Amino acid sequence: MKQQNCLITGGTSGLGKELAKIFIQNNYFVHIIGKNREKFNLFIGELTVEYAKRIFFYEIDLSEIKNISKNIKELEKISIDVLINNAGAIFLKKKLNSENLEKTFVVNYLSHFYLTNKLIANFSASGKNIIVNITSVAHYFSPLSLENLYTNNKYNGWIAYFNTKLMNLLFTYKCNSNFRKVRSIAIN
């Protein structure tokens, strides 16, 4: 039987970490994307030796699209069965990345959009592929405005967060209409 692979963004803490454990226990090889190797090493220390052999870490800062782009060739080597877009952050004070993009928007939405679109060709031929976009009921509070996408006027970190959660939900619908060989779901 072919080894199944699960790629998780933000898999070193919280929900992502718990999902990683579940997938490892179900005989998946888990690939984690995160920016903090120290957190990953602590996570590995919690696993049995057998489980620790079925996990790999990619040190990638998801707040920088160019950092993802620089590592995409390595990620393209994975035959993906499950992609979990889990990484998330909230910046209450406006923070821009080196590309002058607002970080809540980049980490919570744009990085997942970019990764998914770059890796869609790498989904396995199993026909049971799935993209899981982690969102939240916070999307109900989103006043999303395409004219003020990056919340440049009077930045509010919570509004930026709410907007990204709505964007993730809308992205899930778009994935289902664009990617026929992969099912996409949103969970919160």
Short mmCIF file of C-alpha atoms in Angstrom, two decimals:
data_model
loop_
_atom_site.label_atom_id
_atom_site.label_comp_id
_atom_site.label_asym_id
_atom_site.label_seq_id
_atom_site.Cartn_x
_atom_site.Cartn_y
_atom_site.Cartn_z
CA MET A 1 0.00 0.00 0.00
CA LYS A 2 1.27 3.45 -0.96
CA GLN A 3 2.32 5.75 1.87
CA GLN A 4 -0.27 8.51 2.27
CA ASN A 5 0.96 12.06 2.87
CA CYS A 6 -0.59 14.91 4.80
CA LEU A 7 0.82 18.44 4.54
CA ILE A 8 -0.15 20.78 7.40
CA THR A 9 0.64 24.47 7.73
CA GLY A 10 1.10 25.58 11.32
CA GLY A 11 1.35 22.05 12.67
CA THR A 12 3.57 22.63 15.71
CA SER A 13 0.91 23.87 18.14
CA GLY A 14 -2.82 24.03 18.73
CA LEU A 15 -5.20 22.42 16.27
CA GLY A 16 -2.48 21.76 13.69
CA LYS A 17 -0.41 19.81 16.20
CA GLU A 18 -3.41 17.73 17.26
CA LEU A 19 -4.28 17.02 13.62
CA ALA A 20 -0.67 15.99 12.96
CA LYS A 21 -0.89 13.47 15.82
CA ILE A 22 -4.13 12.02 14.46
CA PHE A 23 -2.75 11.64 10.95
CA ILE A 24 0.48 10.04 12.22
CA GLN A 25 -1.56 7.58 14.30
CA ASN A 26 -3.49 6.73 11.14
CA ASN A 27 -0.30 5.79 9.27
CA TYR A 28 0.14 8.98 7.26
CA PHE A 29 3.51 10.57 6.75
CA VAL A 30 3.02 14.13 7.99
CA HIS A 31 4.81 17.13 6.50
CA ILE A 32 4.63 20.25 8.66
CA ILE A 33 5.26 23.77 7.46
CA GLY A 34 6.15 26.21 10.22
CA LYS A 35 8.54 28.98 11.07
CA ASN A 36 9.70 27.76 14.46
CA ARG A 37 11.98 24.71 14.49
CA GLU A 38 12.22 24.86 18.28
CA LYS A 39 8.46 24.26 18.59
CA PHE A 40 8.76 21.38 16.14
CA ASN A 41 11.59 19.83 18.17
CA LEU A 42 9.45 20.04 21.33
CA PHE A 43 6.60 18.38 19.44
CA ILE A 44 8.88 15.57 18.21
CA GLY A 45 9.93 14.99 21.83
CA GLU A 46 6.31 14.19 22.69
CA LEU A 47 6.08 11.44 20.07
CA THR A 48 7.15 7.82 20.22
CA VAL A 49 10.25 6.93 18.21
CA GLU A 50 8.06 5.13 15.66
CA TYR A 51 5.76 8.15 15.20
CA ALA A 52 8.68 10.59 15.07
CA LYS A 53 9.95 8.72 11.98
CA ARG A 54 6.77 9.67 10.10
CA ILE A 55 7.01 13.42 10.33
CA PHE A 56 9.11 16.04 8.54
CA PHE A 57 9.46 19.77 9.12
CA TYR A 58 9.87 22.52 6.54
CA GLU A 59 11.02 25.78 8.10
CA ILE A 60 9.04 28.33 6.11
CA ASP A 61 7.76 31.71 7.26
CA LEU A 62 4.25 31.88 5.79
CA SER A 63 4.14 35.65 6.24
CA GLU A 64 6.58 35.95 3.32
CA ILE A 65 5.37 34.72 -0.08
CA LYS A 66 8.92 34.86 -1.41
CA ASN A 67 9.96 32.48 1.40
CA ILE A 68 7.26 30.02 0.31
CA SER A 69 8.30 30.45 -3.32
CA LYS A 70 11.92 29.74 -2.43
CA ASN A 71 10.88 26.39 -0.86
CA ILE A 72 8.20 25.32 -3.35
CA LYS A 73 10.51 22.94 -5.27
CA GLU A 74 11.05 20.90 -2.11
CA LEU A 75 7.30 20.79 -1.39
CA GLU A 76 6.56 19.75 -4.98
CA LYS A 77 8.32 16.43 -4.27
CA ILE A 78 5.42 15.36 -2.04
CA SER A 79 2.54 13.33 -3.45
CA ILE A 80 -0.20 14.96 -1.38
CA ASP A 81 -3.31 13.14 -0.18
CA VAL A 82 -4.43 15.71 2.38
CA LEU A 83 -3.53 19.41 2.56
CA ILE A 84 -4.54 21.19 5.74
CA ASN A 85 -4.32 24.99 5.52
CA ASN A 86 -4.23 25.62 9.24
CA ALA A 87 -1.62 28.29 10.00
CA GLY A 88 -3.08 31.48 11.34
CA ALA A 89 -2.19 34.67 13.13
CA ILE A 90 -3.71 37.92 14.23
CA PHE A 91 -1.77 41.15 14.39
CA LEU A 92 -3.73 43.70 16.39
CA LYS A 93 -1.33 46.42 15.30
CA LYS A 94 -0.74 46.63 11.58
CA LYS A 95 2.42 44.79 10.54
CA LEU A 96 3.70 44.61 6.99
CA ASN A 97 5.98 41.93 5.60
CA SER A 98 9.02 42.66 3.44
CA GLU A 99 6.73 42.75 0.37
CA ASN A 100 4.63 45.50 2.00
CA LEU A 101 1.64 43.21 2.53
CA GLU A 102 -0.35 43.11 5.75
CA LYS A 103 0.71 40.02 7.74
CA THR A 104 -2.70 38.78 8.97
CA PHE A 105 -3.87 38.70 5.35
CA VAL A 106 -0.71 36.92 4.15
CA VAL A 107 -0.45 34.27 6.89
CA ASN A 108 -4.16 33.44 7.17
CA TYR A 109 -5.17 33.60 3.53
CA LEU A 110 -2.66 34.50 0.83
CA SER A 111 -0.07 31.89 1.87
CA HIS A 112 -2.72 29.16 1.73
CA PHE A 113 -4.05 30.39 -1.60
CA TYR A 114 -0.52 30.46 -3.01
CA LEU A 115 0.50 27.05 -1.63
CA THR A 116 -2.69 25.33 -2.75
CA ASN A 117 -2.44 26.67 -6.27
CA LYS A 118 1.26 25.85 -6.54
CA LEU A 119 0.80 22.30 -5.19
CA ILE A 120 -2.48 21.27 -6.84
CA ALA A 121 -0.62 19.21 -9.45
CA ASN A 122 1.03 17.24 -6.64
CA PHE A 123 -2.09 15.64 -5.30
CA SER A 124 -1.94 11.86 -5.49
CA ALA A 125 -3.90 9.87 -8.06
CA SER A 126 -5.89 8.15 -5.29
CA GLY A 127 -9.05 10.09 -6.05
CA LYS A 128 -9.57 10.57 -2.30
CA ASN A 129 -7.65 13.83 -2.03
CA ILE A 130 -8.84 16.62 0.20
CA ILE A 131 -7.99 20.22 0.99
CA VAL A 132 -9.02 21.32 4.47
CA ASN A 133 -9.19 25.07 5.04
CA ILE A 134 -9.38 25.98 8.71
CA THR A 135 -11.68 28.91 9.21
CA SER A 136 -13.84 30.19 12.04
CA VAL A 137 -17.29 31.52 12.77
CA ALA A 138 -15.47 34.87 12.85
CA HIS A 139 -16.24 35.09 9.13
CA TYR A 140 -19.76 36.20 10.12
CA PHE A 141 -18.28 39.46 11.38
CA SER A 142 -16.37 40.27 8.22
CA PRO A 143 -17.21 43.57 6.50
CA LEU A 144 -15.01 42.51 3.56
CA SER A 145 -14.51 45.32 1.10
CA LEU A 146 -12.44 44.81 -2.01
CA GLU A 147 -11.70 48.54 -2.08
CA ASN A 148 -10.09 48.26 1.35
CA LEU A 149 -8.77 44.70 1.19
CA TYR A 150 -5.69 45.29 3.28
CA THR A 151 -7.59 47.50 5.72
CA ASN A 152 -5.31 50.44 4.93
CA ASN A 153 -7.72 53.01 6.33
CA LYS A 154 -7.95 52.82 10.12
CA TYR A 155 -6.46 49.35 10.51
CA ASN A 156 -8.28 47.04 12.90
CA GLY A 157 -6.59 43.70 13.58
CA TRP A 158 -9.86 41.95 14.35
CA ILE A 159 -11.43 43.12 11.08
CA ALA A 160 -8.34 41.91 9.20
CA TYR A 161 -8.72 38.53 10.94
CA PHE A 162 -12.48 38.32 10.23
CA ASN A 163 -11.85 39.13 6.58
CA THR A 164 -9.27 36.35 6.19
CA LYS A 165 -11.67 33.82 7.66
CA LEU A 166 -14.33 34.82 5.12
CA MET A 167 -11.72 34.67 2.33
CA ASN A 168 -10.80 31.12 3.41
CA LEU A 169 -14.44 30.08 3.22
CA LEU A 170 -14.85 31.63 -0.24
CA PHE A 171 -11.58 30.02 -1.32
CA THR A 172 -12.97 26.63 -0.30
CA TYR A 173 -15.94 27.09 -2.63
CA LYS A 174 -13.61 28.17 -5.43
CA CYS A 175 -11.37 25.13 -4.91
CA ASN A 176 -14.38 22.85 -5.30
CA SER A 177 -15.35 24.46 -8.59
CA ASN A 178 -11.79 24.68 -10.00
CA PHE A 179 -10.10 21.48 -8.79
CA ARG A 180 -12.22 18.51 -9.85
CA LYS A 181 -9.86 15.79 -8.60
CA VAL A 182 -9.66 17.25 -5.09
CA ARG A 183 -12.47 17.81 -2.62
CA SER A 184 -12.21 20.92 -0.48
CA ILE A 185 -13.86 21.53 2.88
CA ALA A 186 -13.78 24.29 5.48
CA ILE A 187 -13.88 23.48 9.18
CA ASN A 188 -13.87 25.62 12.27
#
